[in-house]
Structure formats: structure tokens, C-alpha cells
mmCIF file of C-alpha atoms in Angstrom:
data_model
loop_
_atom_site.group_PDB
_atom_site.id
_atom_site.type_symbol
_atom_site.label_atom_id
_atom_site.label_comp_id
_atom_site.label_asym_id
_atom_site.label_seq_id
_atom_site.Cartn_x
_atom_site.Cartn_y
_atom_site.Cartn_z
ATOM 1 C CA MET A 1 -26.497 -13.057 9.771
ATOM 2 C CA SER A 2 -22.950 -14.147 10.000
ATOM 3 C CA PRO A 3 -19.930 -12.094 9.348
ATOM 4 C CA SER A 4 -18.184 -12.496 6.060
ATOM 5 C CA THR A 5 -14.628 -12.307 6.458
ATOM 6 C CA ALA A 6 -13.961 -13.347 2.851
ATOM 7 C CA SER A 7 -14.858 -9.917 1.573
ATOM 8 C CA ILE A 8 -13.559 -7.738 4.303
ATOM 9 C CA PHE A 9 -11.220 -6.219 1.818
ATOM 10 C CA HIS A 10 -11.391 -6.903 -1.948
ATOM 11 C CA HIS A 11 -13.451 -9.401 -3.457
ATOM 12 C CA VAL A 12 -12.100 -12.746 -3.252
ATOM 13 C CA HIS A 13 -12.171 -14.024 -6.742
ATOM 14 C CA PRO A 14 -11.688 -17.709 -7.553
ATOM 15 C CA ARG A 15 -8.296 -18.852 -9.077
ATOM 16 C CA ARG A 16 -8.661 -18.668 -12.823
ATOM 17 C CA ASP A 17 -7.588 -21.535 -14.993
ATOM 18 C CA HIS A 18 -6.056 -19.577 -17.741
ATOM 19 C CA GLU A 19 -2.748 -19.866 -19.850
ATOM 20 C CA VAL A 20 -0.103 -17.944 -18.010
ATOM 21 C CA ALA A 21 1.532 -15.284 -20.360
ATOM 22 C CA LEU A 22 4.563 -15.036 -18.097
ATOM 23 C CA LYS A 23 7.731 -16.784 -19.469
ATOM 24 C CA HIS A 24 8.193 -18.465 -15.987
ATOM 25 C CA PRO A 25 6.021 -19.423 -13.211
ATOM 26 C CA LYS A 26 5.694 -17.605 -9.917
ATOM 27 C CA PRO A 27 7.378 -19.156 -6.756
ATOM 28 C CA GLY A 28 5.687 -20.949 -4.021
ATOM 29 C CA TYR A 29 3.301 -19.175 -1.719
ATOM 30 C CA PRO A 30 5.138 -17.993 1.505
ATOM 31 C CA TYR A 31 1.939 -17.036 3.656
ATOM 32 C CA LYS A 32 0.792 -20.009 5.573
ATOM 33 C CA PRO A 33 -0.970 -20.592 8.908
ATOM 34 C CA ARG A 34 1.271 -20.577 11.974
ATOM 35 C CA CYS A 35 4.102 -18.801 10.050
ATOM 36 C CA ASP A 36 6.009 -15.900 11.765
ATOM 37 C CA PHE A 37 7.179 -12.771 9.972
ATOM 38 C CA SER A 38 9.461 -10.428 11.616
ATOM 39 C CA GLY A 39 9.841 -6.688 10.677
ATOM 40 C CA VAL A 40 10.317 -3.091 11.677
ATOM 41 C CA PRO A 41 7.983 -0.087 11.827
ATOM 42 C CA TYR A 42 7.793 1.886 8.611
ATOM 43 C CA ASN A 43 7.625 5.705 7.934
ATOM 44 C CA PRO A 44 5.793 6.543 4.823
ATOM 45 C CA PRO A 45 6.434 9.687 2.630
ATOM 46 C CA GLU A 46 4.899 12.956 3.844
ATOM 47 C CA LYS A 47 2.520 12.854 0.767
ATOM 48 C CA HIS A 48 1.301 9.890 -1.197
ATOM 49 C CA PRO A 49 1.893 9.705 -5.073
ATOM 50 C CA GLU A 50 -0.491 11.960 -6.983
ATOM 51 C CA GLU A 51 -1.205 9.382 -9.692
ATOM 52 C CA ASP A 52 -4.255 7.003 -9.234
ATOM 53 C CA VAL A 53 -2.553 4.463 -11.396
ATOM 54 C CA ILE A 54 1.119 4.200 -12.379
ATOM 55 C CA TYR A 55 1.789 2.653 -15.713
ATOM 56 C CA ASP A 56 4.799 0.869 -17.216
ATOM 57 C CA GLU A 57 5.482 4.038 -19.361
ATOM 58 C CA ASP A 58 8.851 2.923 -20.754
ATOM 59 C CA GLY A 59 7.975 -0.724 -21.058
ATOM 60 C CA HIS A 60 10.936 -1.729 -18.942
ATOM 61 C CA LEU A 61 8.882 -3.983 -16.703
ATOM 62 C CA GLU A 62 7.364 -5.641 -19.720
ATOM 63 C CA LYS A 63 10.803 -6.351 -21.051
ATOM 64 C CA GLN A 64 11.654 -8.068 -17.684
ATOM 65 C CA LEU A 65 8.498 -10.097 -17.848
ATOM 66 C CA GLN A 66 9.356 -11.326 -21.333
ATOM 67 C CA SER A 67 12.931 -12.087 -20.459
ATOM 68 C CA THR A 68 13.966 -15.649 -20.368
ATOM 69 C CA SER A 69 16.693 -15.056 -17.852
ATOM 70 C CA GLN A 70 14.544 -13.662 -15.131
ATOM 71 C CA THR A 71 11.800 -15.237 -12.987
ATOM 72 C CA PRO A 72 8.968 -13.498 -11.247
ATOM 73 C CA LEU A 73 10.860 -13.688 -8.064
ATOM 74 C CA THR A 74 14.124 -12.096 -9.421
ATOM 75 C CA ILE A 75 11.861 -9.500 -11.034
ATOM 76 C CA THR A 76 10.399 -8.741 -7.745
ATOM 77 C CA LEU A 77 13.726 -8.633 -5.984
ATOM 78 C CA ASP A 78 14.868 -6.066 -8.838
ATOM 79 C CA ASN A 79 11.942 -3.738 -7.910
ATOM 80 C CA PRO A 80 11.856 -3.449 -4.095
ATOM 81 C CA PRO A 81 9.484 -0.842 -2.351
ATOM 82 C CA ASN A 82 11.557 2.360 -2.064
ATOM 83 C CA LEU A 83 9.160 5.034 -0.768
ATOM 84 C CA GLY A 84 9.604 6.338 2.782
ATOM 85 C CA HIS A 85 11.949 4.514 5.112
ATOM 86 C CA ASP A 86 12.145 1.831 7.828
ATOM 87 C CA ASP A 87 12.671 2.447 11.573
ATOM 88 C CA PRO A 88 15.398 -0.073 12.647
ATOM 89 C CA THR A 89 15.077 0.927 16.202
ATOM 90 C CA GLY A 90 11.659 -0.743 16.404
ATOM 91 C CA LYS A 91 10.552 -4.210 15.751
ATOM 92 C CA ILE A 92 7.445 -6.463 15.581
ATOM 93 C CA LYS A 93 6.595 -10.108 14.795
ATOM 94 C CA LEU A 94 3.352 -11.299 12.995
ATOM 95 C CA HIS A 95 1.944 -14.728 13.657
ATOM 96 C CA LEU A 96 -0.358 -15.740 10.795
ATOM 97 C CA GLU A 97 -3.518 -17.354 12.119
ATOM 98 C CA GLU A 98 -6.457 -17.278 9.621
ATOM 99 C CA ARG A 99 -6.431 -16.553 5.886
ATOM 100 C CA LEU A 100 -9.219 -14.074 4.751
ATOM 101 C CA GLN A 101 -7.874 -13.294 1.180
ATOM 102 C CA HIS A 102 -4.751 -15.236 0.024
ATOM 103 C CA GLY A 103 -3.192 -16.673 -2.967
ATOM 104 C CA ASP A 104 -2.227 -15.467 -6.394
ATOM 105 C CA LEU A 105 -4.179 -12.746 -8.360
ATOM 106 C CA HIS A 106 -4.815 -10.563 -5.568
ATOM 107 C CA THR A 107 -3.539 -7.058 -4.856
ATOM 108 C CA ALA A 108 -3.176 -7.773 -1.177
ATOM 109 C CA GLN A 109 -2.815 -10.782 1.006
ATOM 110 C CA VAL A 110 -5.154 -10.404 4.224
ATOM 111 C CA TRP A 111 -4.651 -12.551 7.274
ATOM 112 C CA ARG A 112 -5.962 -12.409 10.746
ATOM 113 C CA VAL A 113 -2.748 -12.203 12.909
ATOM 114 C CA ARG A 114 -1.280 -12.238 16.340
ATOM 115 C CA VAL A 115 1.217 -9.396 17.082
ATOM 116 C CA ASP A 116 4.144 -10.291 19.094
ATOM 117 C CA GLU A 117 6.984 -8.183 20.466
ATOM 118 C CA PRO A 118 5.809 -4.671 19.079
ATOM 119 C CA GLN A 119 8.342 -1.976 19.969
ATOM 120 C CA PRO A 120 7.179 0.541 20.144
ATOM 121 C CA ALA A 121 3.672 -0.638 21.531
ATOM 122 C CA LEU A 122 0.824 -0.631 19.137
ATOM 123 C CA PRO A 123 -1.644 2.308 19.272
ATOM 124 C CA HIS A 124 -5.278 1.639 20.698
ATOM 125 C CA PRO A 125 -4.137 -1.189 22.846
ATOM 126 C CA ASP A 126 -7.085 -3.592 23.391
ATOM 127 C CA SER A 127 -6.506 -7.152 24.536
ATOM 128 C CA LYS A 128 -9.904 -8.160 22.762
ATOM 129 C CA ALA A 129 -9.162 -6.476 19.394
ATOM 130 C CA ILE A 130 -8.859 -8.700 16.414
ATOM 131 C CA ILE A 131 -6.088 -7.560 14.041
ATOM 132 C CA LEU A 132 -5.819 -7.947 10.329
ATOM 133 C CA ALA A 133 -2.666 -7.696 8.441
ATOM 134 C CA LYS A 134 -2.817 -6.488 4.905
ATOM 135 C CA PHE A 135 0.239 -7.499 3.039
ATOM 136 C CA PHE A 136 0.925 -5.303 -0.068
ATOM 137 C CA ASP A 137 2.772 -8.014 -2.138
ATOM 138 C CA PRO A 138 3.118 -7.262 -5.744
ATOM 139 C CA LEU A 139 4.537 -10.685 -6.523
ATOM 140 C CA TYR A 140 0.969 -12.149 -6.248
ATOM 141 C CA TRP A 141 -0.882 -9.587 -8.143
ATOM 142 C CA ASP A 142 -2.632 -10.675 -11.287
ATOM 143 C CA TRP A 143 0.491 -9.900 -13.572
ATOM 144 C CA ASP A 144 -1.330 -10.951 -16.718
ATOM 145 C CA LYS A 145 -4.374 -8.758 -16.275
ATOM 146 C CA ASN A 146 -2.326 -5.769 -15.221
ATOM 147 C CA ARG A 147 0.433 -5.965 -17.883
ATOM 148 C CA ASN A 148 0.182 -2.131 -18.606
ATOM 149 C CA VAL A 149 0.458 -1.236 -14.968
ATOM 150 C CA HIS A 150 3.769 -1.092 -13.184
ATOM 151 C CA PHE A 151 2.455 -3.210 -10.338
ATOM 152 C CA PHE A 152 5.484 -2.826 -8.085
ATOM 153 C CA LYS A 153 5.119 0.895 -7.949
ATOM 154 C CA GLN A 154 1.284 0.703 -7.977
ATOM 155 C CA SER A 155 1.447 -1.687 -4.886
ATOM 156 C CA GLU A 156 3.497 0.814 -2.940
ATOM 157 C CA ASN A 157 1.313 3.723 -4.216
ATOM 158 C CA SER A 158 -1.793 1.878 -3.046
ATOM 159 C CA PHE A 159 -0.057 1.304 0.390
ATOM 160 C CA CYS A 160 0.955 4.870 0.826
ATOM 161 C CA ARG A 161 -2.384 6.024 -0.056
ATOM 162 C CA GLU A 162 -4.277 3.859 2.431
ATOM 163 C CA ILE A 163 -1.801 4.847 5.271
ATOM 164 C CA ALA A 164 -2.239 8.680 4.430
ATOM 165 C CA CYS A 165 -6.062 8.174 4.579
ATOM 166 C CA TYR A 166 -5.913 6.388 7.904
ATOM 167 C CA ARG A 167 -3.654 8.985 9.351
ATOM 168 C CA ALA A 168 -5.731 11.904 8.116
ATOM 169 C CA LEU A 169 -8.880 10.110 9.628
ATOM 170 C CA GLU A 170 -7.205 9.430 13.095
ATOM 171 C CA GLN A 171 -10.148 11.074 14.906
ATOM 172 C CA ALA A 172 -12.613 9.088 12.979
ATOM 173 C CA GLN A 173 -11.068 5.625 13.617
ATOM 174 C CA GLY A 174 -13.273 3.396 15.525
ATOM 175 C CA LYS A 175 -16.255 5.397 14.334
ATOM 176 C CA LEU A 176 -16.354 5.771 10.607
ATOM 177 C CA VAL A 177 -13.333 3.552 9.706
ATOM 178 C CA PRO A 178 -11.575 0.724 11.412
ATOM 179 C CA ARG A 179 -8.641 1.536 13.945
ATOM 180 C CA SER A 180 -5.353 1.377 12.373
ATOM 181 C CA TYR A 181 -2.329 -0.282 14.356
ATOM 182 C CA GLY A 182 0.404 1.093 12.151
ATOM 183 C CA CYS A 183 2.423 0.052 9.213
ATOM 184 C CA PHE A 184 5.487 -1.984 8.883
ATOM 185 C CA THR A 185 7.977 -3.625 6.603
ATOM 186 C CA VAL A 186 8.297 -7.342 7.153
ATOM 187 C CA GLN A 187 10.644 -9.927 5.622
ATOM 188 C CA VAL A 188 9.105 -12.599 3.601
ATOM 189 C CA PRO A 189 11.233 -15.630 2.893
ATOM 190 C CA THR A 190 12.504 -16.498 -0.576
ATOM 191 C CA THR A 191 14.275 -19.639 0.426
ATOM 192 C CA GLY A 192 12.729 -23.066 0.659
ATOM 193 C CA ALA A 193 10.990 -25.305 -1.827
ATOM 194 C CA GLY A 194 10.059 -23.369 -5.099
ATOM 195 C CA PHE A 195 11.854 -20.183 -3.927
ATOM 196 C CA LEU A 196 15.691 -20.167 -4.081
ATOM 197 C CA ARG A 197 16.063 -22.303 -7.091
ATOM 198 C CA THR A 198 13.493 -22.984 -9.601
ATOM 199 C CA THR A 199 13.618 -25.494 -12.465
ATOM 200 C CA LEU A 200 11.963 -24.213 -15.604
ATOM 201 C CA THR A 201 10.780 -26.541 -18.473
ATOM 202 C CA GLY A 202 10.202 -24.913 -21.921
ATOM 203 C CA ALA A 203 11.069 -24.979 -25.571
ATOM 204 C CA THR A 204 14.784 -24.536 -24.693
ATOM 205 C CA GLY A 205 14.716 -27.531 -22.122
ATOM 206 C CA ASN A 206 15.260 -27.291 -18.401
ATOM 207 C CA LYS A 207 16.947 -24.425 -16.969
ATOM 208 C CA THR A 208 17.714 -23.616 -13.173
ATOM 209 C CA HIS A 209 17.697 -20.009 -11.994
ATOM 210 C CA SER A 210 19.282 -18.875 -8.746
ATOM 211 C CA ILE A 211 18.514 -15.705 -6.977
ATOM 212 C CA ALA A 212 21.070 -13.105 -7.397
ATOM 213 C CA GLY A 213 23.141 -12.821 -4.203
ATOM 214 C CA GLY A 214 21.307 -15.720 -2.534
ATOM 215 C CA ALA A 215 18.703 -13.499 -1.057
ATOM 216 C CA SER A 216 16.782 -15.352 1.641
ATOM 217 C CA THR A 217 14.106 -12.778 2.315
ATOM 218 C CA ARG A 218 12.512 -9.785 0.516
ATOM 219 C CA PRO A 219 10.808 -6.534 1.901
ATOM 220 C CA VAL A 220 6.848 -6.485 1.913
ATOM 221 C CA ARG A 221 4.920 -3.552 3.317
ATOM 222 C CA VAL A 222 2.148 -4.391 5.908
ATOM 223 C CA LEU A 223 -0.744 -2.395 7.283
ATOM 224 C CA LEU A 224 -2.403 -3.558 10.504
ATOM 225 C CA VAL A 225 -5.992 -2.582 10.992
ATOM 226 C CA GLU A 226 -8.943 -3.581 13.310
ATOM 227 C CA TYR A 227 -11.176 -6.492 12.107
ATOM 228 C CA ILE A 228 -14.791 -5.216 12.002
ATOM 229 C CA ARG A 229 -17.442 -7.693 12.976
ATOM 230 C CA GLY A 230 -20.258 -7.072 10.585
ATOM 231 C CA THR A 231 -21.345 -7.828 6.974
ATOM 232 C CA PRO A 232 -20.244 -5.953 3.724
ATOM 233 C CA LEU A 233 -23.210 -4.560 1.922
ATOM 234 C CA ASP A 234 -22.684 -6.755 -1.104
ATOM 235 C CA ASN A 235 -23.469 -9.806 1.160
ATOM 236 C CA LEU A 236 -26.852 -8.538 2.287
ATOM 237 C CA ASP A 237 -29.818 -10.429 0.712
ATOM 238 C CA TRP A 238 -31.223 -7.299 -1.075
ATOM 239 C CA ASP A 239 -33.421 -9.231 -3.320
ATOM 240 C CA ALA A 240 -35.106 -11.455 -0.631
ATOM 241 C CA ASP A 241 -38.787 -11.859 -0.917
ATOM 242 C CA PRO A 242 -40.953 -9.420 1.326
ATOM 243 C CA LYS A 243 -42.188 -12.488 3.254
ATOM 244 C CA SER A 244 -38.659 -13.683 3.863
ATOM 245 C CA PRO A 245 -36.865 -13.227 7.310
ATOM 246 C CA HIS A 246 -34.033 -11.716 5.165
ATOM 247 C CA HIS A 247 -36.057 -8.934 3.555
ATOM 248 C CA ILE A 248 -34.772 -5.444 4.004
ATOM 249 C CA PRO A 249 -37.722 -3.201 4.529
ATOM 250 C CA SER A 250 -37.860 0.306 2.785
ATOM 251 C CA HIS A 251 -37.082 2.330 5.911
ATOM 252 C CA ALA A 252 -33.877 0.378 6.413
ATOM 253 C CA ARG A 253 -32.905 0.843 2.774
ATOM 254 C CA LYS A 254 -33.419 4.522 3.139
ATOM 255 C CA ALA A 255 -31.504 4.615 6.312
ATOM 256 C CA ILE A 256 -28.572 2.737 4.832
ATOM 257 C CA ALA A 257 -28.502 5.063 1.813
ATOM 258 C CA LEU A 258 -28.760 8.204 3.913
ATOM 259 C CA ARG A 259 -26.014 7.124 6.246
ATOM 260 C CA ILE A 260 -23.621 6.190 3.440
ATOM 261 C CA MET A 261 -24.155 9.799 2.047
ATOM 262 C CA GLU A 262 -23.690 11.267 5.496
ATOM 263 C CA GLN A 263 -20.482 9.287 6.298
ATOM 264 C CA ASP A 264 -19.053 10.124 2.947
ATOM 265 C CA ALA A 265 -19.473 13.797 3.698
ATOM 266 C CA GLU A 266 -18.160 13.270 7.185
ATOM 267 C CA ILE A 267 -15.035 11.593 5.883
ATOM 268 C CA ASN A 268 -14.686 14.495 3.230
ATOM 269 C CA LEU A 269 -14.462 16.840 6.244
ATOM 270 C CA PHE A 270 -10.992 15.331 6.833
ATOM 271 C CA ASP A 271 -10.093 16.112 3.340
ATOM 272 C CA VAL A 272 -10.182 12.413 2.509
ATOM 273 C CA ALA A 273 -11.767 10.888 -0.575
ATOM 274 C CA HIS A 274 -12.325 7.050 -0.513
ATOM 275 C CA GLY A 275 -11.737 6.428 -4.010
ATOM 276 C CA ASP A 276 -13.480 2.990 -4.278
ATOM 277 C CA LEU A 277 -16.780 3.246 -2.384
ATOM 278 C CA ALA A 278 -18.267 0.119 -3.558
ATOM 279 C CA ASP A 279 -20.585 -1.846 -1.499
ATOM 280 C CA ARG A 280 -18.034 -4.460 -0.596
ATOM 281 C CA ASN A 281 -15.970 -1.774 0.997
ATOM 282 C CA VAL A 282 -18.905 -0.715 3.339
ATOM 283 C CA ILE A 283 -19.402 -2.915 6.380
ATOM 284 C CA LEU A 284 -22.707 -2.821 8.196
ATOM 285 C CA VAL A 285 -21.888 -3.413 11.951
ATOM 286 C CA ASN A 286 -25.381 -3.768 13.571
ATOM 287 C CA ASP A 287 -26.431 -6.197 10.874
ATOM 288 C CA SER A 288 -29.237 -8.159 12.203
ATOM 289 C CA TYR A 289 -32.219 -8.527 9.936
ATOM 290 C CA VAL A 290 -34.468 -8.389 13.090
ATOM 291 C CA GLN A 291 -32.901 -5.190 14.275
ATOM 292 C CA MET A 292 -33.647 -3.633 10.660
ATOM 293 C CA ARG A 293 -37.374 -4.145 11.138
ATOM 294 C CA ALA A 294 -37.501 -1.612 14.041
ATOM 295 C CA PRO A 295 -38.788 1.723 12.535
ATOM 296 C CA ASP A 296 -36.223 3.795 14.229
ATOM 297 C CA TRP A 297 -33.205 1.545 13.238
ATOM 298 C CA LYS A 298 -30.131 3.462 12.291
ATOM 299 C CA PRO A 299 -27.331 1.752 10.704
ATOM 300 C CA GLU A 300 -23.732 1.760 11.933
ATOM 301 C CA LEU A 301 -21.260 1.462 9.191
ATOM 302 C CA ARG A 302 -17.505 1.408 8.626
ATOM 303 C CA PHE A 303 -15.712 2.350 5.327
ATOM 304 C CA ILE A 304 -12.684 0.092 4.541
ATOM 305 C CA ASP A 305 -9.982 -0.408 1.852
ATOM 306 C CA PHE A 306 -8.631 3.134 1.123
ATOM 307 C CA ASP A 307 -5.990 2.135 -1.138
ATOM 308 C CA ARG A 308 -7.459 3.996 -4.025
ATOM 309 C CA GLY A 309 -8.276 6.939 -1.855
ATOM 310 C CA GLY A 310 -6.446 10.160 -1.410
ATOM 311 C CA VAL A 311 -5.913 13.081 0.998
ATOM 312 C CA GLY A 312 -6.163 16.636 -0.231
ATOM 313 C CA PHE A 313 -8.590 15.939 -3.025
ATOM 314 C CA ILE A 314 -11.524 17.696 -1.441
ATOM 315 C CA SER A 315 -9.659 20.975 -0.574
ATOM 316 C CA GLN A 316 -8.473 20.846 -4.198
ATOM 317 C CA GLY A 317 -11.951 20.592 -5.665
ATOM 318 C CA LYS A 318 -11.415 17.129 -6.887
ATOM 319 C CA TYR A 319 -14.469 15.485 -5.171
ATOM 320 C CA MET A 320 -14.876 11.974 -6.367
ATOM 321 C CA ASN A 321 -18.587 10.915 -6.750
ATOM 322 C CA GLN A 322 -18.709 7.372 -5.962
ATOM 323 C CA LEU A 323 -22.113 7.005 -4.330
ATOM 324 C CA LYS A 324 -24.085 5.745 -7.411
ATOM 325 C CA ASN A 325 -22.673 2.332 -6.619
ATOM 326 C CA HIS A 326 -25.118 1.763 -3.931
ATOM 327 C CA TRP A 327 -28.357 2.976 -5.724
ATOM 328 C CA LYS A 328 -29.324 -0.124 -7.502
ATOM 329 C CA LYS A 329 -29.509 -1.951 -4.106
ATOM 330 C CA CYS A 330 -30.617 0.703 -1.606
ATOM 331 C CA LEU A 331 -33.420 1.990 -3.896
ATOM 332 C CA ARG A 332 -34.421 -0.882 -6.101
ATOM 333 C CA GLU A 333 -37.826 -1.173 -4.343
ATOM 334 C CA GLN A 334 -38.399 2.427 -5.296
ATOM 335 C CA TRP A 335 -37.082 2.470 -8.759
ATOM 336 C CA SER A 336 -37.432 -0.342 -11.474
ATOM 337 C CA ASN A 337 -35.425 1.573 -14.234
ATOM 338 C CA TYR A 338 -31.888 1.218 -13.055
ATOM 339 C CA GLU A 339 -30.472 2.919 -16.250
ATOM 340 C CA GLU A 340 -32.528 6.050 -15.449
ATOM 341 C CA LEU A 341 -31.457 5.856 -11.843
ATOM 342 C CA ASP A 342 -27.738 5.627 -12.791
ATOM 343 C CA ASP A 343 -28.105 8.617 -15.148
ATOM 344 C CA MET A 344 -29.940 10.730 -12.700
ATOM 345 C CA VAL A 345 -28.316 10.346 -9.458
ATOM 346 C CA PRO A 346 -24.697 11.238 -10.404
ATOM 347 C CA GLY A 347 -25.953 14.428 -12.199
ATOM 348 C CA LEU A 348 -28.141 15.396 -9.263
ATOM 349 C CA LEU A 349 -25.153 14.975 -6.893
ATOM 350 C CA ASP A 350 -22.640 16.736 -9.302
ATOM 351 C CA GLY A 351 -25.135 19.622 -9.635
ATOM 352 C CA TRP A 352 -25.357 19.975 -5.776
ATOM 353 C CA ILE A 353 -21.548 19.907 -5.513
ATOM 354 C CA ARG A 354 -21.127 22.714 -8.255
ATOM 355 C CA ASP A 355 -23.692 24.763 -6.421
ATOM 356 C CA THR A 356 -22.008 24.541 -3.161
ATOM 357 C CA SER A 357 -18.342 24.320 -3.909
ATOM 358 C CA GLY A 358 -18.600 27.202 -6.340
ATOM 359 C CA SER A 359 -18.874 29.633 -3.487
ATOM 360 C CA GLY A 360 -15.620 30.731 -1.984
ATOM 361 C CA ASP A 361 -17.388 31.926 1.097
ATOM 362 C CA MET A 362 -18.296 28.576 2.382
ATOM 363 C CA THR A 363 -16.077 26.443 4.282
ATOM 364 C CA ILE A 364 -15.751 22.680 3.722
ATOM 365 C CA ASP A 365 -17.958 21.681 6.583
ATOM 366 C CA GLN A 366 -20.529 24.188 5.425
ATOM 367 C CA ILE A 367 -20.442 22.627 1.882
ATOM 368 C CA GLU A 368 -20.735 19.032 3.268
ATOM 369 C CA GLY A 369 -23.587 20.048 5.675
ATOM 370 C CA GLU A 370 -25.503 21.477 2.542
ATOM 371 C CA ARG A 371 -24.861 18.220 0.644
ATOM 372 C CA LYS A 372 -26.200 16.149 3.519
ATOM 373 C CA LYS A 373 -29.257 18.421 3.894
ATOM 374 C CA ARG A 374 -30.112 18.243 0.105
ATOM 375 C CA TRP A 375 -29.414 14.491 -0.007
ATOM 376 C CA LYS A 376 -31.858 13.872 2.953
ATOM 377 C CA GLU A 377 -34.510 15.978 1.337
ATOM 378 C CA TRP A 378 -34.121 13.969 -1.958
ATOM 379 C CA LEU A 379 -34.420 10.775 -0.217
ATOM 380 C CA GLU A 380 -37.584 11.932 1.453
ATOM 381 C CA THR A 381 -39.135 12.390 -2.014
ATOM 382 C CA VAL A 382 -37.883 9.023 -3.107
ATOM 383 C CA PHE A 383 -39.288 6.931 -0.061
ATOM 384 C CA LYS A 384 -42.481 9.036 0.499
#
């Protein structure tokens, strides 16, 4: 089974051929192999924003999008990231090597990078480590699909949430989640073909727009994380025929389902909720189909993509039940009625959570221990 780098973060959707509702086109794409971006370390705010989604409440962004005098690039320059602060005493240079998720219509640009000149040195030094750079660049979001969202504020919200989760999970890095190598602000060029000056053709004829102040770069937030060698769960061949070498036996499905539940509970012990625990965000590290056939096989998993997660939700009683995302795949051999399964499992888990979290005498680790115990007992009945 070969690693699938394409879905290490979000799904890589194909470029859609649709009529763009924007008044003007976006500029050329600045992220290219062998390009270098320089930047400085970034210090995030002490707490991430409370809102899961930040909307364009007053319609100001929509007015900018409909303006004939502003381009997507000038709008981006008018809405720079402004939470936290940079550390001008440090520096870093990122050399782009391999694109994993790139182009328009993505909430993040993901590249394998080489890190040069880090000051101070990166944490977890390892000469063999493969490092991914996740660029939170709102210019290349799907602006049409997210017209009611303030995607500039939302992009920074997602960035701050993911950083907060990785910091809270420091002791779990390399075990439950990838290692984090820090967060930075890099300068992305605005000059060059398709950047500084853009000629637009429309009903009013040709019109040339220049960037105010002649800005040659713009700030973009970046998170550096460890690349995990493995396979996202959505890339496993769950429907393989029992005679196929790719078939996943029942004991392996049970082991994966149980480990997801256990690992979710272990992450909750750090007062962190993932927020988007879809199968594309769970990486199976020991992913050989041959290994899975061993009766005592135990899966090793990493949870990734915490940009919709949060810190403090568990202690505030805001547990987010996301585990039903996995039932149709892990349990499909035991359950043919998917709708019944979707209805039953969330209610079952919610009942357990109410039973345990309602007691003020129980600590978080006792609550999570009870959840793991009850989940294991229930799985035993399913896979008997």
C-alpha cells in the first residue's frame, strides 16, 4: 500500500470549470517548485477565536468583491492577518520541493519543504524528518462557494485554532498527532507576471489596476508539521472482496474503530477537540494489508488537520461527537442498514457522555476512561 500524500490534509478536489462570480480574476499562482519564501517566527494570541465560522456579518467583504475598482489581490492586501504578532528577531527560509495540495479553491496550500536558516532552531530536530508547510492563504480559497464567510478572518481563525491544538498536544506529538515545527509569517510575492499589474477585460473595456503603494509581497501564515508516512483511512480499500489481498478482515476493522475511539478520548484528556475527525484526517501508519491479517494486529494512527478544532471545549462541557464518520467503513461488514447505524451510534455515545460528564465528582481522565471502557464493551457485542 503506497502512501497517499494527496490527501494528507484536506481532500484535493479537482479544479471546477464554473463561471466565476468575481468581478475580476485572481492573480497568478506564486507557489512553485524550487521557490524560496523568507519569513519570521510568529507568536499567536493566547486564546484562539471562539467562533467556529466567522461570517461577513456587515457585508463589507461582499461589497469589496462586487467592486469594479478592486481586484482579489488588492482585497487581500486590504485584509491582512492581524491576530498575534511576529518575532522580528528570528528568521526562516522555506524552499518548496513537492506540492501536495495546491492551486485555487483550497483553504490551505500544502508543500513538502526544505527549511533553511531557522533562527531559533526548530523543535524536534531530526535530519531524516520530512517537513510539510501548510500555507493558510485566503487568496486561494473558493471565494464563490464561501461568499457568506469572511474568508480572511476565517483563514486566520483556522490557523490559530490548529496552532493552539498542537501546543496543547505537545506531549502527544509524534504519538497521537504529527510533530509541529512551529508557526511563521512568510512574505509571498505580489510582483511579477499577473501580480502587480493586471489588465481586465469586461463590459467597460480594458482597465489596468495597480496595487496600492506598489506592494511587492504580502504576509501569509504558515504552520510546519511532520509528514506522516502512511495512508488516510479514506484511501483504504474498505469494499475489497474477501478473497482480495486488499480485504480488511473484521478483527482489523474492530481494532481501527476501537483505536479511533481510544485516541479521541486520549486527545480529549489534553482538553482538545478535533473538530473534523473525518476519515481523511486519520492516518494509518502501519498500513500493510499483510500486517492487518495478524490476529493480534494493533493499528497505529495519527490525527491531522486541527484547523476546526479547539482547546478548552472538553472542560467547558462542549464535547463534539464526530466519531460516526467512521462507522460506515469500519463496521459495514457487521451492519448493512447504514441509516440505523448513523442514528444509533451518535445517540449511544451521547448517552454515555451525559451519564459520565453529569457527575461533578469525576475528573476528565475518569470520564474518558469510562467512555473507552463502554465503547470497548459495545464493540465486543458488534464483532462477537
